[in-house]
Short mmCIF file of C-alpha atoms and ligand atoms in Angstrom, two decimals:
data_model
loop_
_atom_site.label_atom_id
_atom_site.label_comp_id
_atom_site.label_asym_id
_atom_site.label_seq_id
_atom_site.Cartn_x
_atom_site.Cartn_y
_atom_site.Cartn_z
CA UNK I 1081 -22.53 -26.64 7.52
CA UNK I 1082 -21.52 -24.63 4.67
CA UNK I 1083 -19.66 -25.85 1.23
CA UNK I 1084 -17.69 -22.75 1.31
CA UNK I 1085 -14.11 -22.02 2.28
CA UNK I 1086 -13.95 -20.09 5.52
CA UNK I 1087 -12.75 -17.26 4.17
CA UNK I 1088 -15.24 -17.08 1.02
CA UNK I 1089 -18.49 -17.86 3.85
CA UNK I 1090 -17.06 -15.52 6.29
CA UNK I 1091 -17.14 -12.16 3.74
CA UNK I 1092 -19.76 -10.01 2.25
CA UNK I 1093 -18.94 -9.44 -1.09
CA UNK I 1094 -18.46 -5.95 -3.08
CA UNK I 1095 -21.73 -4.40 -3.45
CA UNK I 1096 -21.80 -2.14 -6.90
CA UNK I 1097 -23.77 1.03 -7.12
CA UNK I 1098 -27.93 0.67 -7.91
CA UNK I 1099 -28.39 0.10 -11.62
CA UNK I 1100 -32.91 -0.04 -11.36
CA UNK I 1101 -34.37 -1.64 -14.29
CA UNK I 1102 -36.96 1.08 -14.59
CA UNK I 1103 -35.31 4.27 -16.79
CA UNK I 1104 -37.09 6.73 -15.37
CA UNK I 1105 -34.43 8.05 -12.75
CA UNK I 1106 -31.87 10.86 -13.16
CA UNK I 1107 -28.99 8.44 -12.59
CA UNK I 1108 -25.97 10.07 -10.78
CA UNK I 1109 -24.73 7.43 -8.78
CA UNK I 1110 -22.21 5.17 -10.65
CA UNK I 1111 -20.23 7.41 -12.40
CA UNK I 1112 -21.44 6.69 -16.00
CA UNK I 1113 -20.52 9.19 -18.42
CA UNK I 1114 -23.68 11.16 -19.15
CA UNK I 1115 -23.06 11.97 -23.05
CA UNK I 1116 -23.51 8.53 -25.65
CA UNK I 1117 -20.14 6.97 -26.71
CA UNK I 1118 -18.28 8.02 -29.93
CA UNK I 1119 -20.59 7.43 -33.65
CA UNK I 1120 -17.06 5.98 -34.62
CA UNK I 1121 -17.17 3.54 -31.81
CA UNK I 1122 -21.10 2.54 -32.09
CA UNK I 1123 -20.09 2.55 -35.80
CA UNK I 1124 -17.06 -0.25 -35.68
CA UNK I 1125 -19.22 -1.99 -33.47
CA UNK I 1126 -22.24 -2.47 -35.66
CA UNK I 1127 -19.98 -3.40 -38.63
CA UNK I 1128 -18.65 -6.08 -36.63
CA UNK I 1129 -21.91 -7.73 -35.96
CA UNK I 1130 -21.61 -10.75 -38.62
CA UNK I 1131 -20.92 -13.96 -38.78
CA UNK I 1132 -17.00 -13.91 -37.26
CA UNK I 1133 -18.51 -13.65 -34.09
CA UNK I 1134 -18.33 -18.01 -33.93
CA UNK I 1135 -14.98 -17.45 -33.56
CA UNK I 1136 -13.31 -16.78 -30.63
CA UNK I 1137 -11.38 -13.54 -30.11
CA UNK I 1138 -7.36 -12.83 -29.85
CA UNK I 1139 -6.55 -14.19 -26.72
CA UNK I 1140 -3.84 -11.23 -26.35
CA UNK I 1141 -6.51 -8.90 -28.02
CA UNK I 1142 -3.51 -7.21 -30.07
CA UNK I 1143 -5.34 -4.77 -32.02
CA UNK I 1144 -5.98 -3.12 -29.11
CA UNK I 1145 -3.12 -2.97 -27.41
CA UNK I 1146 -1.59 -1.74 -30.36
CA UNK I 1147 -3.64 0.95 -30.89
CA UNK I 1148 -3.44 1.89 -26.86
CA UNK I 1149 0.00 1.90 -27.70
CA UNK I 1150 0.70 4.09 -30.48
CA UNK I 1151 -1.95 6.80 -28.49
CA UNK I 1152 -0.12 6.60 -24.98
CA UNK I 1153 3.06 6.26 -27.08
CA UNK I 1154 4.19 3.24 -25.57
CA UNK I 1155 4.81 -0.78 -26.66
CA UNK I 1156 1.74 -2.97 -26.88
CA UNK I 1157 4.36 -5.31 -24.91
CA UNK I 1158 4.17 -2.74 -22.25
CA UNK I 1159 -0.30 -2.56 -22.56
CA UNK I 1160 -2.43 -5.59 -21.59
CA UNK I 1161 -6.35 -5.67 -22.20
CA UNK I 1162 -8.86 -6.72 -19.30
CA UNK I 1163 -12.89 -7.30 -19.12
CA UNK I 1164 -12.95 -3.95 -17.35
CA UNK I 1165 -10.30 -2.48 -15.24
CA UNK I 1166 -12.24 -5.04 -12.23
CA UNK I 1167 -10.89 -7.69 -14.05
CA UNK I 1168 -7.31 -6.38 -14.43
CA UNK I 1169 -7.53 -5.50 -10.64
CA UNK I 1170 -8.28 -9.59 -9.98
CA UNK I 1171 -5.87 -10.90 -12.37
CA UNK I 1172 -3.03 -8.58 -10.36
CA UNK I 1173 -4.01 -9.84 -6.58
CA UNK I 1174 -4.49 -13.70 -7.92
CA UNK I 1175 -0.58 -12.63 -9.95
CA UNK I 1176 1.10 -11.20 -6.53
CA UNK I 1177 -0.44 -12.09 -3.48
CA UNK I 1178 -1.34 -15.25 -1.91
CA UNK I 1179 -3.19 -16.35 1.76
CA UNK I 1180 -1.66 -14.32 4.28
CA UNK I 1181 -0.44 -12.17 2.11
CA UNK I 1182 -0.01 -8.40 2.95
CA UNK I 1183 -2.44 -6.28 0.48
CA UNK I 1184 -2.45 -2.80 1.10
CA UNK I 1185 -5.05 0.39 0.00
CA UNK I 1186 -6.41 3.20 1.73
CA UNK I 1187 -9.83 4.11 3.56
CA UNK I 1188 -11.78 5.45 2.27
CA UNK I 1189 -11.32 4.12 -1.37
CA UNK I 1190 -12.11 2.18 -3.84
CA UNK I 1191 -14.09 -0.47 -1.77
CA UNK I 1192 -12.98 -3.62 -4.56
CA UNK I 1193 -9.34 -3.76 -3.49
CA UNK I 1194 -10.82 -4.95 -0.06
CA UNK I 1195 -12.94 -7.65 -2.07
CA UNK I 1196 -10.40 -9.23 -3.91
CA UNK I 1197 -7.71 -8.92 -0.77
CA UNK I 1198 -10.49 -11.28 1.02
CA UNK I 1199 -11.41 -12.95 -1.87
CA UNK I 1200 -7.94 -14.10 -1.78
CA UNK I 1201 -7.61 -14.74 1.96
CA UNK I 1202 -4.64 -12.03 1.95
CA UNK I 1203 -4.05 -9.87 4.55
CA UNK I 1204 -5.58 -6.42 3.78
CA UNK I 1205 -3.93 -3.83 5.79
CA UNK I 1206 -6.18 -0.72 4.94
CA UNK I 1207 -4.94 2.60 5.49
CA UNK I 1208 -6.61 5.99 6.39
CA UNK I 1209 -6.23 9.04 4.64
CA UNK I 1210 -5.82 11.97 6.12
CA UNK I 1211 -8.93 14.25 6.67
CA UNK I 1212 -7.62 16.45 3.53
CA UNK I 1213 -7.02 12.95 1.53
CA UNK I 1214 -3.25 12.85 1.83
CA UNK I 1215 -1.74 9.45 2.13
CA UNK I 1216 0.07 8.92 5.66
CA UNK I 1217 3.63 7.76 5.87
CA UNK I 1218 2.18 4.34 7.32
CA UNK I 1219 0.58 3.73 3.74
CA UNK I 1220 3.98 2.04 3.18
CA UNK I 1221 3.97 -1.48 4.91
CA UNK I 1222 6.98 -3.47 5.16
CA UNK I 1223 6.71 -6.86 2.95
CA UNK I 1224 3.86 -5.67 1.14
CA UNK I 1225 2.74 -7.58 -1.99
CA UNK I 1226 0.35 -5.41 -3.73
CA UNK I 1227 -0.87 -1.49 -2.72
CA UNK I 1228 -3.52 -0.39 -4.13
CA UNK I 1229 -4.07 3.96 -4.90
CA UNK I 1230 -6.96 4.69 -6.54
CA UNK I 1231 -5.77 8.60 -8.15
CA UNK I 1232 -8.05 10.00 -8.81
CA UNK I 1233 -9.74 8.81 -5.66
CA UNK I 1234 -13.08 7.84 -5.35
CA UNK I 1235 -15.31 8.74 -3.74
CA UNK I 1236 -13.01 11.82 -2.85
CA UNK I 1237 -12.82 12.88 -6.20
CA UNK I 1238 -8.98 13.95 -4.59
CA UNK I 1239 -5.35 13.34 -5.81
CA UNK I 1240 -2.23 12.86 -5.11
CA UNK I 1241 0.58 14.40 -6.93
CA UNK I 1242 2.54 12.09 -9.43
CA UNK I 1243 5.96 13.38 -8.00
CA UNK I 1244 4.55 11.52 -4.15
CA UNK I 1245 3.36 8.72 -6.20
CA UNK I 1246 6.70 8.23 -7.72
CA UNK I 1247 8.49 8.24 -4.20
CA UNK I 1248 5.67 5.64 -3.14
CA UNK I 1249 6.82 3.60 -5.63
CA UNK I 1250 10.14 3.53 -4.81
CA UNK I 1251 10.14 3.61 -1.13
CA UNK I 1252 7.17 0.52 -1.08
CA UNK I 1253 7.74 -3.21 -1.16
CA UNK I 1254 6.36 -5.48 -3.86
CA UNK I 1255 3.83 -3.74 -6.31
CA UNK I 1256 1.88 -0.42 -6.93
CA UNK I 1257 -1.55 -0.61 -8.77
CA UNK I 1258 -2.71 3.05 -9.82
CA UNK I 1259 -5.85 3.00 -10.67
CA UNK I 1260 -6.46 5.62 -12.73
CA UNK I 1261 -10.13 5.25 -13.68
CA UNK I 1262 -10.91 9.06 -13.84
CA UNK I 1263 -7.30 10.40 -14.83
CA UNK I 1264 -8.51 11.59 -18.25
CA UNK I 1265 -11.14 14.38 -15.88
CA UNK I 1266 -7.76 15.48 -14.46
CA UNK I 1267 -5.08 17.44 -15.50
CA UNK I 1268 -2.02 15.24 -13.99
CA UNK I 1269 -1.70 11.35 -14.66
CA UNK I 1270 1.46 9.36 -13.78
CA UNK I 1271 1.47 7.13 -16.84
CA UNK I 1272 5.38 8.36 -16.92
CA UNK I 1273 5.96 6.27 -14.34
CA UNK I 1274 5.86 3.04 -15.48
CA UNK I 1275 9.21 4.04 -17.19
CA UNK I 1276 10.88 5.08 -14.06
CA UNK I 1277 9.65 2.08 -11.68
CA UNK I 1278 9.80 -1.42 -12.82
CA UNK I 1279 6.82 -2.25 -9.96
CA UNK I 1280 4.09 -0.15 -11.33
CA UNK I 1281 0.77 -1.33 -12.60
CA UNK I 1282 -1.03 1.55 -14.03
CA UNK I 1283 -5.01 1.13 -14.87
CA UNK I 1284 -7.22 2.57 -17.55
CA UNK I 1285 -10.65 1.80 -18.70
CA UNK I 1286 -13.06 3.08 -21.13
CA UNK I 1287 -16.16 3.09 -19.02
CA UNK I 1288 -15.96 6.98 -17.74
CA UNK I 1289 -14.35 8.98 -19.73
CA UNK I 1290 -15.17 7.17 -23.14
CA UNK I 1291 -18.82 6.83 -22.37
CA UNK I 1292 -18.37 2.92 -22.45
CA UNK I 1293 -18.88 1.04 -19.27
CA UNK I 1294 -21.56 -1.27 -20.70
CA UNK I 1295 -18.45 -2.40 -22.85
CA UNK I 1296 -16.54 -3.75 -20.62
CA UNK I 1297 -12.47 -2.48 -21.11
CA UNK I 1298 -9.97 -1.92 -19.28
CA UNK I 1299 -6.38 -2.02 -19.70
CA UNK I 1300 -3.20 -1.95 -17.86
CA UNK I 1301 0.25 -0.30 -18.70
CA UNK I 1302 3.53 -1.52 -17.25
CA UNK I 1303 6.99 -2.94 -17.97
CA UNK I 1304 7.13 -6.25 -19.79
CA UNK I 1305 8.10 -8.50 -17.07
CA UNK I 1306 5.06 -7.38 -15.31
CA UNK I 1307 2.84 -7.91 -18.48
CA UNK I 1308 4.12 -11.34 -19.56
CA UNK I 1309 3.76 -12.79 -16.19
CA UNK I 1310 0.13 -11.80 -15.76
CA UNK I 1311 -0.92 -13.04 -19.03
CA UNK I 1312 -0.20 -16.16 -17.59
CA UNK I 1313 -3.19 -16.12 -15.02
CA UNK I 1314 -5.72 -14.17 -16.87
CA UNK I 1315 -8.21 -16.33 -18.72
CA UNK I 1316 -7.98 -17.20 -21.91
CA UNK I 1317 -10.48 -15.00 -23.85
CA UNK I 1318 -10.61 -12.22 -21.35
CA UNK I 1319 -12.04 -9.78 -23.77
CA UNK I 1320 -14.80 -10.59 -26.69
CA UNK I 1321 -14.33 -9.44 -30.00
CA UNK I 1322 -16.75 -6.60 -29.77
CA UNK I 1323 -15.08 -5.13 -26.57
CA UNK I 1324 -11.49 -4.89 -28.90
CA UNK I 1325 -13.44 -3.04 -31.84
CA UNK I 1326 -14.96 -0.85 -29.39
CA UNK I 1327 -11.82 -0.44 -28.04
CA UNK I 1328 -9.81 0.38 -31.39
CA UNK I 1329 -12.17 2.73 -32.06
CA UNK I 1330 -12.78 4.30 -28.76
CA UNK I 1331 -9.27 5.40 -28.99
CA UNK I 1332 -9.14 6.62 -32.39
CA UNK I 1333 -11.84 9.00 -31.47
CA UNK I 1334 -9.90 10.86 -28.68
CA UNK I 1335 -11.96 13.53 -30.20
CA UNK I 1336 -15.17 13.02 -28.74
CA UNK I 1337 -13.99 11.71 -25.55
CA UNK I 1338 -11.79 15.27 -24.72
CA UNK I 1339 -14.93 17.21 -26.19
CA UNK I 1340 -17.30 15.39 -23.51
CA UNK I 1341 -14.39 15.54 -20.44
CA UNK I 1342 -14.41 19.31 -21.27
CA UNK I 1343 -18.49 19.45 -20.84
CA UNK I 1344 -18.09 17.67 -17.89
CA UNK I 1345 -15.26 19.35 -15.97
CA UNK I 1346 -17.10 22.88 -16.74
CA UNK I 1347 -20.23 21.45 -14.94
CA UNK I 1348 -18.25 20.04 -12.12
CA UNK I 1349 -17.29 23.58 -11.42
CA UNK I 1350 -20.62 25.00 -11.92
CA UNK I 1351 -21.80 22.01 -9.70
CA UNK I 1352 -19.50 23.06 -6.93
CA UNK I 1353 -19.79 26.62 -7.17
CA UNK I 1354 -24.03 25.77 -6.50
CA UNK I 1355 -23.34 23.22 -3.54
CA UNK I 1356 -20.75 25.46 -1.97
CA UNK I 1357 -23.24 28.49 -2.00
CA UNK I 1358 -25.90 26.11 -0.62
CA UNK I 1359 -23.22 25.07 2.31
CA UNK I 1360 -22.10 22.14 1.25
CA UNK I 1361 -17.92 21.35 1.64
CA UNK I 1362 -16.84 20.01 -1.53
CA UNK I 1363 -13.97 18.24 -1.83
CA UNK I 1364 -11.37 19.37 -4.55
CA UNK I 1365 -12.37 17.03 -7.16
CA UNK I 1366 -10.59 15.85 -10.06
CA UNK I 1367 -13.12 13.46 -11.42
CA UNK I 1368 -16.45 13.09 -12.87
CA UNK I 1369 -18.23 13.34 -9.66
CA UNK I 1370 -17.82 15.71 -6.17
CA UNK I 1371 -18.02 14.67 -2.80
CA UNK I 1372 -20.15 16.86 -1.17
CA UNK I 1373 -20.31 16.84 2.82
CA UNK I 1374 -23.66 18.16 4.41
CA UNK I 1375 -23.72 21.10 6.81
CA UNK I 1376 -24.25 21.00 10.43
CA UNK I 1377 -27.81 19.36 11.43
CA UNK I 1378 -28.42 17.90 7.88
CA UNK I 1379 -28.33 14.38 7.49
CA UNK I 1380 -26.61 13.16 4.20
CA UNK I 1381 -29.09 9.93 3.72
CA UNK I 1382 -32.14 12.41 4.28
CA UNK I 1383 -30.85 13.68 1.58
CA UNK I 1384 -30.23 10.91 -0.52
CA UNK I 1385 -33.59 9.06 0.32
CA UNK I 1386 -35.70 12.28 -0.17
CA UNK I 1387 -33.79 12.58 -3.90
CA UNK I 1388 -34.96 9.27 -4.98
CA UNK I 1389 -38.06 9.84 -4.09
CA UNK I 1390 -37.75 12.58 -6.59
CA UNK I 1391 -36.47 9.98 -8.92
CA UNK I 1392 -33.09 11.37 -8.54
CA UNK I 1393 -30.04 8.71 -7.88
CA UNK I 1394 -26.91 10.02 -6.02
CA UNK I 1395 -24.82 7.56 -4.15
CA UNK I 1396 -24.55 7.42 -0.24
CA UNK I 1397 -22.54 5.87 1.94
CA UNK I 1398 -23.36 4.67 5.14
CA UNK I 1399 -20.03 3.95 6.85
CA UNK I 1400 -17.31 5.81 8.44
CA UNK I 1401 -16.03 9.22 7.31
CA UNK I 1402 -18.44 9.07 4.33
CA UNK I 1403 -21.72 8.69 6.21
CA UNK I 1404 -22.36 12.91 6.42
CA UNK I 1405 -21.71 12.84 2.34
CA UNK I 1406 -23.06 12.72 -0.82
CA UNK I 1407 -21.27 11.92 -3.85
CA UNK I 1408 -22.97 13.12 -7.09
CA UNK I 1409 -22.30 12.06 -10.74
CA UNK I 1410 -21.65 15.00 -12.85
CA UNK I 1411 -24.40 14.80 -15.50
CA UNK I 1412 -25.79 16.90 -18.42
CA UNK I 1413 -26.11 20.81 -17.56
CA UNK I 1414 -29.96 20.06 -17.61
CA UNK I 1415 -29.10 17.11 -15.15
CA UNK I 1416 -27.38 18.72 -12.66
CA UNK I 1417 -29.65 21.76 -12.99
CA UNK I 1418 -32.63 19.22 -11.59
CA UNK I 1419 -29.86 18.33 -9.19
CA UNK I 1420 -29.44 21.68 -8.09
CA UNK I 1421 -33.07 22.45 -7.84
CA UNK I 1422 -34.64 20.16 -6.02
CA UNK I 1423 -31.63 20.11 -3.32
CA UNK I 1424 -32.34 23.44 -2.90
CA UNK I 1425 -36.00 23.19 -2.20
CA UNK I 1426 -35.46 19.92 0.31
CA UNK I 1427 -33.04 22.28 2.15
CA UNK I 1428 -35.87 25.31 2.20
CA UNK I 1429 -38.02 22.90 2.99
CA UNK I 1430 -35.89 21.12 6.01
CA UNK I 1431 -36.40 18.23 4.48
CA UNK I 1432 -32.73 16.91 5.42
CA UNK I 1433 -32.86 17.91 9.05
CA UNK I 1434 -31.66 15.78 11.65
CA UNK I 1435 -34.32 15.38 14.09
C1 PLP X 1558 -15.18 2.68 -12.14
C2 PLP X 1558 -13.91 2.27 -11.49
C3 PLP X 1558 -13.25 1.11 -11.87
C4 PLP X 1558 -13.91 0.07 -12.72
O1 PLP X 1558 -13.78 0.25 -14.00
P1 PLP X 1558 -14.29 -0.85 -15.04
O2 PLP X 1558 -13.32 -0.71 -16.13
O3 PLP X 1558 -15.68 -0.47 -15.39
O4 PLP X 1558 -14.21 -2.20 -14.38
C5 PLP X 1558 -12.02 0.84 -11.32
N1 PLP X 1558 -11.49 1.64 -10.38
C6 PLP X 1558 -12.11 2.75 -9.95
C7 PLP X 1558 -11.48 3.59 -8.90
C8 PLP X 1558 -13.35 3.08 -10.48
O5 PLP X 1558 -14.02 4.13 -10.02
#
C-alpha cells in the first residue's frame, strides 16, 4: 500500500544531469556556462549580504522585472520572475492544465515538460520531430491546454524559425510556452511575439548564458492577462532577495554576458569543425552545446563511459533517437581541446567499438 496518489506512485520523476561532489572532472554535461558570472553581478551580490536579509523579499520581485523590462524594452507588467525558468515552467502547467488535460511537447526535448504533464495527471501527448528536427503538422492537437517548444532545442541544439513559431501560435489551441533557455547563443529569438499572440509564454533564465545557474532565475515575458493570472498560483516569495540583485545586475552587465556568448559560439564552431573531421554528424546547433551522433560501429555510451573514466563529463542518453549520441557542453578553448584529444585517441584506439 502506498500513501501516494496513483499518478504521483506510478511515475519516475525528472532525472537532472550528474552534478559529482568531487571537482576534479571536466564538466560538459549540464550546460553550465564555462566562464564565472559578471564582477558586477558577484559585486551586487556581496553588498547585499547584511542584515536585510531577515526580511522577506518583494513578492512580485519588481526591481527585476523592471530592469528585464527596460533591456527587452517591454512593461514589467508584461515580465514575471521565477526560481529558475523550472519553476516558471510548473507555475504555467499548475495555471492551464488540469487531470486529463491535453499537454503537448515534442520528442526528443526538453524531458521536464513530460514531468510536470504527469506531475499533474494531464494528458501528455508528445510529439516527434522530424529526423532533421522540424516540428510535424500533428504538433498541433485539437483542445490543447499548454504546448511546450523548447527553441533552441535541447539536446538538438536545433531551431525553428520564429516566422513557423508565430503560425504555431496562431493555428494551436490554448497556450504556447517557448522556452528559450539558449536563445541568447542564437542569432533569432521570437520575443516579438508576445506582441502579436495574446497566448504566448516566452522563457528566459540566467543560468546559461549569464553564467548563473547556481542563482536560480528565470523569467517569463507575455501579455498582462497571462502575467496577472499566474501570479496568482506562484508562491509567495518565489525568488530570494539575492536571486533579484543578481538579477538587476546580471542584466545591467549585458556586457560580459555577449563577450562570453561570443567565446562560446566561436568554440562551438571549432568544436564541430573537430567532430565532423573525426566523423561525427553534428547537428546544426544554435546553443551552448552540439549533438554529436557517432559513426557506424561506434557506440555513443562507449564513448561516454570511457570519457569519464578520463574524468571527462559529457551527457548521454540512453533512449530512443538519442541513444547513438553525445551531447557535449561547449567549454573553455583549453576544455574542449582535452575534449578533442582524448576522443581522438579512444577512436585510434577503438575504444568505442561496438563489439
Ligand atoms: C537549462 C534549461 C532550463 C532550466 O533553466 P533554469 O532557469 O536553470 O531552471 C529550461 N529549459 C531548457 C530547455 C533548459 O535547457
Amino acid at each position: 500500500m502506498s500513501y501516494f496518489k496513483e499518478h504521483i506512485e506510478k511515475m519516475t520523476g525528472y532525472i537532472p544531469g550528474e552534478q559529482p561532489r568531487d571537482g576534479v572532472y571536466t564538466k560538459l554535461n549540464t550546460n553550465e556556462n564555462p566562464y564565472p558570472p559578471s564582477q558586477h553581478v558577484l559585486e551586487a551580490i556581496r553588498n547585499s549580504l547584511n542584515e536585510t536579509l531577515r526580511l522577506y523579499p518583494d513578492p512580485v520581485a519588481m526591481a527585476a522585472r523592471l530592469k528585464i523590462a527596460e533591456v527587452l524594452k517591454t512593461k514589467p507588467e508584461r515580465v514575471m520572475a521565477g526560481n529558475g525558468s523550472d519553476d516558471l515552467l510548473s507555475i504555467i502547467v499548475r495555471s492551464f492544465a488540469g487531470p486529463g488535460d491535453k499537454i503537448v511537447f515534442p520528442y526528443p526535448s526538453y524531458m521536464l515538460y513530460k514531468t510536470l504533464s504527469e506531475l499533474q495527471n494531464g494528458a501528455a501527448c508528445m510529439i516527434d520531430f522530424t529526423e532533421d528536427y522540424i516540428l510535424p503538422e500533428d504538433f498541433i492537437v485539437k483542445g490543447a491546454k499548454v504546448s511546450f517548444i523548447a527553441n533552441p532545442n535541447s539536446p538538438s541544439g536545433t531551431m525553428i524559425s520564429p516566422r513557423e513559431i508565430s503560425r504555431l501560435a496562431s493555428e494551436i489551441d490554448g497556450v504556447l510556452v517557448i522556452d528559450e533557455a539558449y536563445a541568447d547563443f542564437s542569432d533569432e529569438n521570437c520575443l516579438p511575439l508576445v506582441e502579436r499572440h495574446d497566448n504566448v509564454l516566452l522563457l528566459r533564465t540566467l543560468s546559461k548564458s549569464y553564467s548563473l545557474a547556481g542563482i536560480r532565475f528565470g523569467f517569463c515575458v507575455a501579455q498582462e492577462s497571462l502575467i496577472q493570472g499566474m501570479m496568482k498560483v506562484k508562491d509567495s516569495y518565489n525568488v530570494d532577495r539575492l536571486g533579484i540583485v543578481a538579477a538587476v545586475a546580471a542584466m545591467e552587465d549585458q556586457k560580459t554576458m555577449m563577450e562570453h556568448v561570443e567565446k562560446i559560439i566561436k568554440t562551438r564552431e571549432y568544436l564541430t569543425k573537430a567532430l565532423q573531421g573525426m566523423g561525427f554528424f553534428i547537428y546544426p546547433s544554435h546553443a551552448n552545446f552540439v549533438l554529436a551522433r557517432c559513426m557506424k560501429g561506434v557506440s555513443a555510451q562507449n564513448l561516454y563511459n570511457e570519457l569519464k573514466k578520463r574524468k571527462i563529463l559529457v551527457r548521454y542518453f540512453n533512449i530512443r533517437r538519442l541513444d547513438d549520441c553525445l551531447r557535449i557542453t561547449i567549454g573553455t578553448q583549453e576544455e574542449i581541446d582535452l575534449l578533442i584529444k582524448n576522443l581522438k585517441d579512444l577512436l585510434i584506439a577503438g575504444a568505442g567499438n561496438i563489439h
